[in-house]
Tab-separated table of N, CA, C and O in Angstrom:
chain	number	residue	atom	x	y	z
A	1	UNK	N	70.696	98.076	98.243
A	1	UNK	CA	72.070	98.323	98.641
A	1	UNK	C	72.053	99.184	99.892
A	1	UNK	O	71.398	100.219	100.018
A	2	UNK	N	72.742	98.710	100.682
A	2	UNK	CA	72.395	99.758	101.870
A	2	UNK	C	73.836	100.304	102.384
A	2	UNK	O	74.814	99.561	102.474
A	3	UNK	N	73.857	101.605	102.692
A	3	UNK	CA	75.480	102.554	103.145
A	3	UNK	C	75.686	102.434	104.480
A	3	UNK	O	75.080	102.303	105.544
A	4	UNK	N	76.677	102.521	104.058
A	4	UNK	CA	77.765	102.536	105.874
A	4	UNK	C	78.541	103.314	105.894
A	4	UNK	O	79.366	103.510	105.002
A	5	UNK	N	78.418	104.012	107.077
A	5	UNK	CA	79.275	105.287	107.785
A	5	UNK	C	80.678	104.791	107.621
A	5	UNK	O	81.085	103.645	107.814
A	6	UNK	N	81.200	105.613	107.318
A	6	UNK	CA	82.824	105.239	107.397
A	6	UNK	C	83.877	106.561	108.318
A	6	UNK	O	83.491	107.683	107.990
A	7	UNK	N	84.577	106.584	108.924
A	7	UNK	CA	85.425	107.740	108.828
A	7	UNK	C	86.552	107.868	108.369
A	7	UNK	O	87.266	106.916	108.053
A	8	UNK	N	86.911	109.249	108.258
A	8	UNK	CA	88.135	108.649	107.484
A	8	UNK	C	89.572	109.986	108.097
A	8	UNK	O	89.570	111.096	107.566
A	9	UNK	N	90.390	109.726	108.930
A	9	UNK	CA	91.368	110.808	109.477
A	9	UNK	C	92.254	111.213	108.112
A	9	UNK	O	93.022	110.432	107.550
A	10	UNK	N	91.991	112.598	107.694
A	10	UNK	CA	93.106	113.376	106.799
A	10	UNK	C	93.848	114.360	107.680
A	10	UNK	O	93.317	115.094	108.514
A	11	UNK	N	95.041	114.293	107.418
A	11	UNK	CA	95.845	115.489	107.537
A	11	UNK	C	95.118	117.164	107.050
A	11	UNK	O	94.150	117.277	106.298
A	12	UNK	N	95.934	118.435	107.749
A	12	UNK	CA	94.680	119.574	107.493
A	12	UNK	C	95.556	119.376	105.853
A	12	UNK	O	94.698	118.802	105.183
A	13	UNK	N	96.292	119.491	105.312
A	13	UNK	CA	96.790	119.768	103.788
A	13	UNK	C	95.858	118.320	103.051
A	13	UNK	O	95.323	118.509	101.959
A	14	UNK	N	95.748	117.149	103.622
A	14	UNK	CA	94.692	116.271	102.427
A	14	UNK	C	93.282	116.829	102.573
A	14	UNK	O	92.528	116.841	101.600
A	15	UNK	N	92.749	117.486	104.265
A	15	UNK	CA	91.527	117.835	104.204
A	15	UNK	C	91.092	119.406	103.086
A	15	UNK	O	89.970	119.802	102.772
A	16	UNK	N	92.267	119.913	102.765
A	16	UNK	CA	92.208	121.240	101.922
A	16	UNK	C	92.613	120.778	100.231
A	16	UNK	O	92.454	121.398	99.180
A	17	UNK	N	93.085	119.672	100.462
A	17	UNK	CA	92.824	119.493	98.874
A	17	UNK	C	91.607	118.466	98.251
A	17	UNK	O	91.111	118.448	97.124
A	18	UNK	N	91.292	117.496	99.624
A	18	UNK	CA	89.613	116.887	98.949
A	18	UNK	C	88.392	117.997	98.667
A	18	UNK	O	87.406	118.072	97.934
A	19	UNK	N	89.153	118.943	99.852
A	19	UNK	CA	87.765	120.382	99.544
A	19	UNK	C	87.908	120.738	97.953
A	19	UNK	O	87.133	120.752	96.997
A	20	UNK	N	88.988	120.957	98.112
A	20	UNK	CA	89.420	121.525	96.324
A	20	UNK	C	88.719	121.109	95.498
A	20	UNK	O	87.599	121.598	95.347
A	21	UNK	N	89.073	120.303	94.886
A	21	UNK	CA	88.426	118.915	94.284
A	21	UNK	C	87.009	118.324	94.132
A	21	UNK	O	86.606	117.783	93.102
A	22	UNK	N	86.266	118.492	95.312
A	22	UNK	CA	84.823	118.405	95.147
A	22	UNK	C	84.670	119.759	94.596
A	22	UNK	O	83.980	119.738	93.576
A	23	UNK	N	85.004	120.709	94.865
A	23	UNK	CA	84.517	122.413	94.580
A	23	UNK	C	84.530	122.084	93.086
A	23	UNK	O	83.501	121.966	92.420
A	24	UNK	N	86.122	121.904	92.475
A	24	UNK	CA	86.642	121.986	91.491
A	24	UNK	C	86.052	120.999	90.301
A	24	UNK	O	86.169	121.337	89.123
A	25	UNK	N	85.486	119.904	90.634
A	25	UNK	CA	84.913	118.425	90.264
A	25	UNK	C	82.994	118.455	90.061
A	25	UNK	O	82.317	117.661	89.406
A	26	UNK	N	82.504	119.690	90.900
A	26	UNK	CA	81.523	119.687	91.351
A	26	UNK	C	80.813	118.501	91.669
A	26	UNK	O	79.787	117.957	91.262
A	27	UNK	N	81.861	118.222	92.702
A	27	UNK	CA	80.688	116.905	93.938
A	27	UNK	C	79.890	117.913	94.474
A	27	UNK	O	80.168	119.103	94.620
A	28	UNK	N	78.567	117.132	94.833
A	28	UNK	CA	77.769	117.834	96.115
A	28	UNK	C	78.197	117.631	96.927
A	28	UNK	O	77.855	118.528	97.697
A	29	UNK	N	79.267	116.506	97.769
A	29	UNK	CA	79.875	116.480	98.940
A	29	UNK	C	81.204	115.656	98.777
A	29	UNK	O	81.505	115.057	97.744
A	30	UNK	N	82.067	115.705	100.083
A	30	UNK	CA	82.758	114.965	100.323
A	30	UNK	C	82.925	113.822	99.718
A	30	UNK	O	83.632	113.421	98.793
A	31	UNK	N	81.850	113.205	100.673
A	31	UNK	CA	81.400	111.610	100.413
A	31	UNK	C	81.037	111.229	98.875
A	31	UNK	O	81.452	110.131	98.503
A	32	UNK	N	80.420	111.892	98.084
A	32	UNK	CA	80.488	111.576	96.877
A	32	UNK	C	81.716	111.302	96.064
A	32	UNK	O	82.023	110.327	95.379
A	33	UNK	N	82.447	112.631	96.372
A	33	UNK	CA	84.165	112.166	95.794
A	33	UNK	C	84.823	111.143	96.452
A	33	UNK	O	85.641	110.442	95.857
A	34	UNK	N	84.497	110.955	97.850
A	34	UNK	CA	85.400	109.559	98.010
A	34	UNK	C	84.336	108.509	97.258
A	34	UNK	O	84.903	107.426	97.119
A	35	UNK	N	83.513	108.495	96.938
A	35	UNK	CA	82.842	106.927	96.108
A	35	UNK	C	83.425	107.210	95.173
A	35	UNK	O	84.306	106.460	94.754
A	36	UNK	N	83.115	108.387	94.547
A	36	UNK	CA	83.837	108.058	92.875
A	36	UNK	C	85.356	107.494	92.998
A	36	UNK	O	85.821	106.464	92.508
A	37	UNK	N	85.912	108.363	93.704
A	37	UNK	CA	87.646	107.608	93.964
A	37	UNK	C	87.296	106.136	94.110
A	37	UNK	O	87.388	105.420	93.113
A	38	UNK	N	86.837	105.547	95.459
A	38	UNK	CA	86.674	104.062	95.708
A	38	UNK	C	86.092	103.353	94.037
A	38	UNK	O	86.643	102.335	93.617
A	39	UNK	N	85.194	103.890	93.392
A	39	UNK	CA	84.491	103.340	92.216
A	39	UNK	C	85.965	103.565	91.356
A	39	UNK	O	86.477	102.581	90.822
A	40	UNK	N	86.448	104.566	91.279
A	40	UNK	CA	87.320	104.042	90.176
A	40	UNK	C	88.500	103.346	90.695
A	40	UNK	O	89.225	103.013	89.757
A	41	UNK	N	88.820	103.109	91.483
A	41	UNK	CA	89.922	101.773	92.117
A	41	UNK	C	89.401	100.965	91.793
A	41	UNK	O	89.912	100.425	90.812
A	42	UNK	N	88.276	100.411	92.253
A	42	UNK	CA	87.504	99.219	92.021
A	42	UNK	C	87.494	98.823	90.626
A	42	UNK	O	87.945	97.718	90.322
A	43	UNK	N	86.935	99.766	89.571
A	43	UNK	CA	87.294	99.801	88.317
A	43	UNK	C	89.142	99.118	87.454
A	43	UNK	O	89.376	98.252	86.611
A	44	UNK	N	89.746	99.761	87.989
A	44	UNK	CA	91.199	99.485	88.219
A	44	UNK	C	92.001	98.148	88.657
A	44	UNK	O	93.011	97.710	88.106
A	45	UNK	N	91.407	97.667	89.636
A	45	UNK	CA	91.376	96.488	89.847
A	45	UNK	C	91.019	95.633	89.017
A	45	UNK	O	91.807	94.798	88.574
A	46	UNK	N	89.553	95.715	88.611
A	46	UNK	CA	89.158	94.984	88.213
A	46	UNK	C	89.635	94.688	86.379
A	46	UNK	O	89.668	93.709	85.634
A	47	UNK	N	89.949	96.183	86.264
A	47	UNK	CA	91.098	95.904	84.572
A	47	UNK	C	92.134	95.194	84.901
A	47	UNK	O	92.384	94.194	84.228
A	48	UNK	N	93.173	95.638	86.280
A	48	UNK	CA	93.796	94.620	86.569
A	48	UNK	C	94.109	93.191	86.240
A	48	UNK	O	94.951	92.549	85.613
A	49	UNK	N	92.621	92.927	87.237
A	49	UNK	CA	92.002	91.375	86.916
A	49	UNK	C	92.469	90.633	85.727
A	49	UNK	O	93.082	89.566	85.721
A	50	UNK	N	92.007	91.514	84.490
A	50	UNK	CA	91.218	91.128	83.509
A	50	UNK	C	92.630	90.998	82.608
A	50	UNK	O	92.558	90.212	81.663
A	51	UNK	N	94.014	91.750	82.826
A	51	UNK	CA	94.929	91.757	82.116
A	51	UNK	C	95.494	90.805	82.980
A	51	UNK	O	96.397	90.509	82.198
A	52	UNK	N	95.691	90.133	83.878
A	52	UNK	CA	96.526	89.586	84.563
A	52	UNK	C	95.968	87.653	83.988
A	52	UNK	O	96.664	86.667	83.742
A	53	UNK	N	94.639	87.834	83.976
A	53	UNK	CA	93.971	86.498	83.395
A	53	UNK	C	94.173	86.441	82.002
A	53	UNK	O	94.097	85.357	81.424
A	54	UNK	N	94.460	87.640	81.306
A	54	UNK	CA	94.986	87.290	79.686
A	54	UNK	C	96.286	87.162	79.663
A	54	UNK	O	96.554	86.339	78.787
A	55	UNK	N	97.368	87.604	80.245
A	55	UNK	CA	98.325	87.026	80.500
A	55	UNK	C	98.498	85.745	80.957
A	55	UNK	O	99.222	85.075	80.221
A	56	UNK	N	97.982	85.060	82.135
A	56	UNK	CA	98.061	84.138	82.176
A	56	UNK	C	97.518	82.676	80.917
A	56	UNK	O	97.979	81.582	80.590
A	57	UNK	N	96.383	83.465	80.583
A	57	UNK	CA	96.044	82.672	79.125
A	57	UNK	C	97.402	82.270	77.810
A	57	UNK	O	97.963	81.301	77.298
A	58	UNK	N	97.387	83.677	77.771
A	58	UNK	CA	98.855	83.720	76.995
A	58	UNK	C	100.135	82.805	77.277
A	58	UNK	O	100.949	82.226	76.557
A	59	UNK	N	99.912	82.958	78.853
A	59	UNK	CA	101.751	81.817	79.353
A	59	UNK	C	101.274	80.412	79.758
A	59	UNK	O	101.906	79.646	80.486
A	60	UNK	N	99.821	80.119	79.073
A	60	UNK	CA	99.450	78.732	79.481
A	60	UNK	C	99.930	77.816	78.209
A	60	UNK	O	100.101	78.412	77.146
A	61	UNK	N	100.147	76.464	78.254
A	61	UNK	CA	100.297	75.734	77.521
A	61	UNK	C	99.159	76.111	75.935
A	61	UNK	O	98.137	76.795	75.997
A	62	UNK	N	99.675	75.490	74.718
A	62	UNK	CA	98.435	75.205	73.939
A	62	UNK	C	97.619	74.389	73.905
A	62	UNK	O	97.845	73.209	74.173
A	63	UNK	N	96.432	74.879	73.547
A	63	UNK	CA	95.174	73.813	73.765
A	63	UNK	C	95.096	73.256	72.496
A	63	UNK	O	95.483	73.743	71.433
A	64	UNK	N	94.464	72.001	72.744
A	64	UNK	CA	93.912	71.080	71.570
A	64	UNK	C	93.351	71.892	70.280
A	64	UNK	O	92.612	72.839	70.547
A	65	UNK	N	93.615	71.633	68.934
A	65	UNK	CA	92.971	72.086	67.994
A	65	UNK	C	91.506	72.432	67.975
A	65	UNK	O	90.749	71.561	68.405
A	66	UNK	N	91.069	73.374	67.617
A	66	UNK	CA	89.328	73.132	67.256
A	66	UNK	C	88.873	72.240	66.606
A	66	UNK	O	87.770	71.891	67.027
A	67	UNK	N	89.192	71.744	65.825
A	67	UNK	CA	88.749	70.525	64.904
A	67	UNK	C	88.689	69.451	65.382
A	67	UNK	O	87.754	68.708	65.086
A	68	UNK	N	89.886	68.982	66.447
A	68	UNK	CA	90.029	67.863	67.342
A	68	UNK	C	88.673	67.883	68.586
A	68	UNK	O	87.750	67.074	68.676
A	69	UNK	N	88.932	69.016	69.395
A	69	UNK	CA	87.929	69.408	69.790
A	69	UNK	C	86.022	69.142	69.514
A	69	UNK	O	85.069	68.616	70.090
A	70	UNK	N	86.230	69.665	68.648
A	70	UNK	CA	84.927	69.761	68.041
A	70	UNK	C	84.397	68.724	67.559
A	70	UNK	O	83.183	68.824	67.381
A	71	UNK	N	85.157	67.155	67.107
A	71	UNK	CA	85.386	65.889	66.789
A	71	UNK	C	84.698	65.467	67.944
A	71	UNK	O	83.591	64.929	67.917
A	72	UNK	N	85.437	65.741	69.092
A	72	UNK	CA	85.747	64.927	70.332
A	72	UNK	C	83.377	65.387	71.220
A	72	UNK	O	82.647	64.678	71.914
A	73	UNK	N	83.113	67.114	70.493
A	73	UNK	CA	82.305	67.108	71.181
A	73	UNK	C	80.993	66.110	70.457
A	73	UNK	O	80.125	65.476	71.058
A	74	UNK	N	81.182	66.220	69.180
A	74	UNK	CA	80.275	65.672	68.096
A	74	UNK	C	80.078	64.228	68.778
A	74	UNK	O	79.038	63.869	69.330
A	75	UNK	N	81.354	63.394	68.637
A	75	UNK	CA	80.942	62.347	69.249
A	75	UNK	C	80.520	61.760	70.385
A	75	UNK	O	80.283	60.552	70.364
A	76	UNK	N	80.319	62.672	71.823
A	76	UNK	CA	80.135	62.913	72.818
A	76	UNK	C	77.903	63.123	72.604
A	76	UNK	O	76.933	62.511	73.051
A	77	UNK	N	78.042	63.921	71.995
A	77	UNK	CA	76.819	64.262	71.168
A	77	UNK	C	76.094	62.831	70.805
A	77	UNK	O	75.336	62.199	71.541
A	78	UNK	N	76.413	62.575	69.825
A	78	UNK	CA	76.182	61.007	68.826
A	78	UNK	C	75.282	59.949	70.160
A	78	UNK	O	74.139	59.575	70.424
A	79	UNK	N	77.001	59.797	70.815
A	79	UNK	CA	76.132	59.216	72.067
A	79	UNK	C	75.397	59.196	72.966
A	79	UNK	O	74.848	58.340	73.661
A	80	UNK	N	75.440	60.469	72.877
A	80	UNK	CA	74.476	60.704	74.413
A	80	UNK	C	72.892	60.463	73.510
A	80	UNK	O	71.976	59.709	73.837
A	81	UNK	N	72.945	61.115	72.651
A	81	UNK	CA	71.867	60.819	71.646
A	81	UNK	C	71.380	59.270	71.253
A	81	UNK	O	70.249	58.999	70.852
A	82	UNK	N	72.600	58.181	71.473
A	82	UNK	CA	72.452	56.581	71.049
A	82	UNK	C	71.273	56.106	72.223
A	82	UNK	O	70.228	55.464	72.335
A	83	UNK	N	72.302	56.959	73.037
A	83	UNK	CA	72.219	56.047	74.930
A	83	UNK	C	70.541	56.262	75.054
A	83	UNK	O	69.803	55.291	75.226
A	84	UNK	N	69.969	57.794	74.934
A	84	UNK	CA	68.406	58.314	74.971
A	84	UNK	C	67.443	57.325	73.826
A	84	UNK	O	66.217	57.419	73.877
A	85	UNK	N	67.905	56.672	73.120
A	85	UNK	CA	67.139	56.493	71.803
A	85	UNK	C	66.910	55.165	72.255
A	85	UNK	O	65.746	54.865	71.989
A	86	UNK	N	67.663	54.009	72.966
A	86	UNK	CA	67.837	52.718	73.155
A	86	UNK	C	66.932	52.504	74.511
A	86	UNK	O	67.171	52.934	75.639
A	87	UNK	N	65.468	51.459	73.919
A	87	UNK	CA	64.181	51.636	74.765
A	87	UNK	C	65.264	50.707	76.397
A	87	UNK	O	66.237	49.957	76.327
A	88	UNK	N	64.430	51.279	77.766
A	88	UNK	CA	65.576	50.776	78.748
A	88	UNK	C	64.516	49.286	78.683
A	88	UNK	O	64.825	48.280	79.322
């Protein structure tokens, strides 16, 4: 994994409260507290993600029974199994 310089312009009141915060948090630096911040957005997002795709699961139509399903793979099975067995 390799890092990249970033900069980043704060106001002097955001640059006196990231100081805070690492002091208060015990980062060894700056830059460490902004990863953890960036890591937990990223985190956040990615729950996001994950509720927004179960919702959508939820407002999707219903799917075929399991039993129907499971019918449908068996015999899918059967054959593919006929087709291999029958000398060419």
């Amino acid at each position: 994994m390799s890092t990249v310089t970033m900069n980043i312009s704060l106001t002097d009141e955001l640059k006196a409260f990231v100081d805070a915060r690492v002091q208060a948090r015990g980062y060894s630096s700056t830059s460490e507290y902004m990863r953890d911040l960036v890591r937990r957005d990223e985190e956040r997002a990615a729950e996001e993600r994950f509720v927004a795709l179960i919702q959508e699961g939820l407002d999707s139509p219903a799917g075929r029974p399991w039993e129907e399903h499971r019918a449908e793979l068996r015999a899918r099975i059967a054959a593919a199994r006929a087709a291999e067995s029958k000398p060419a």
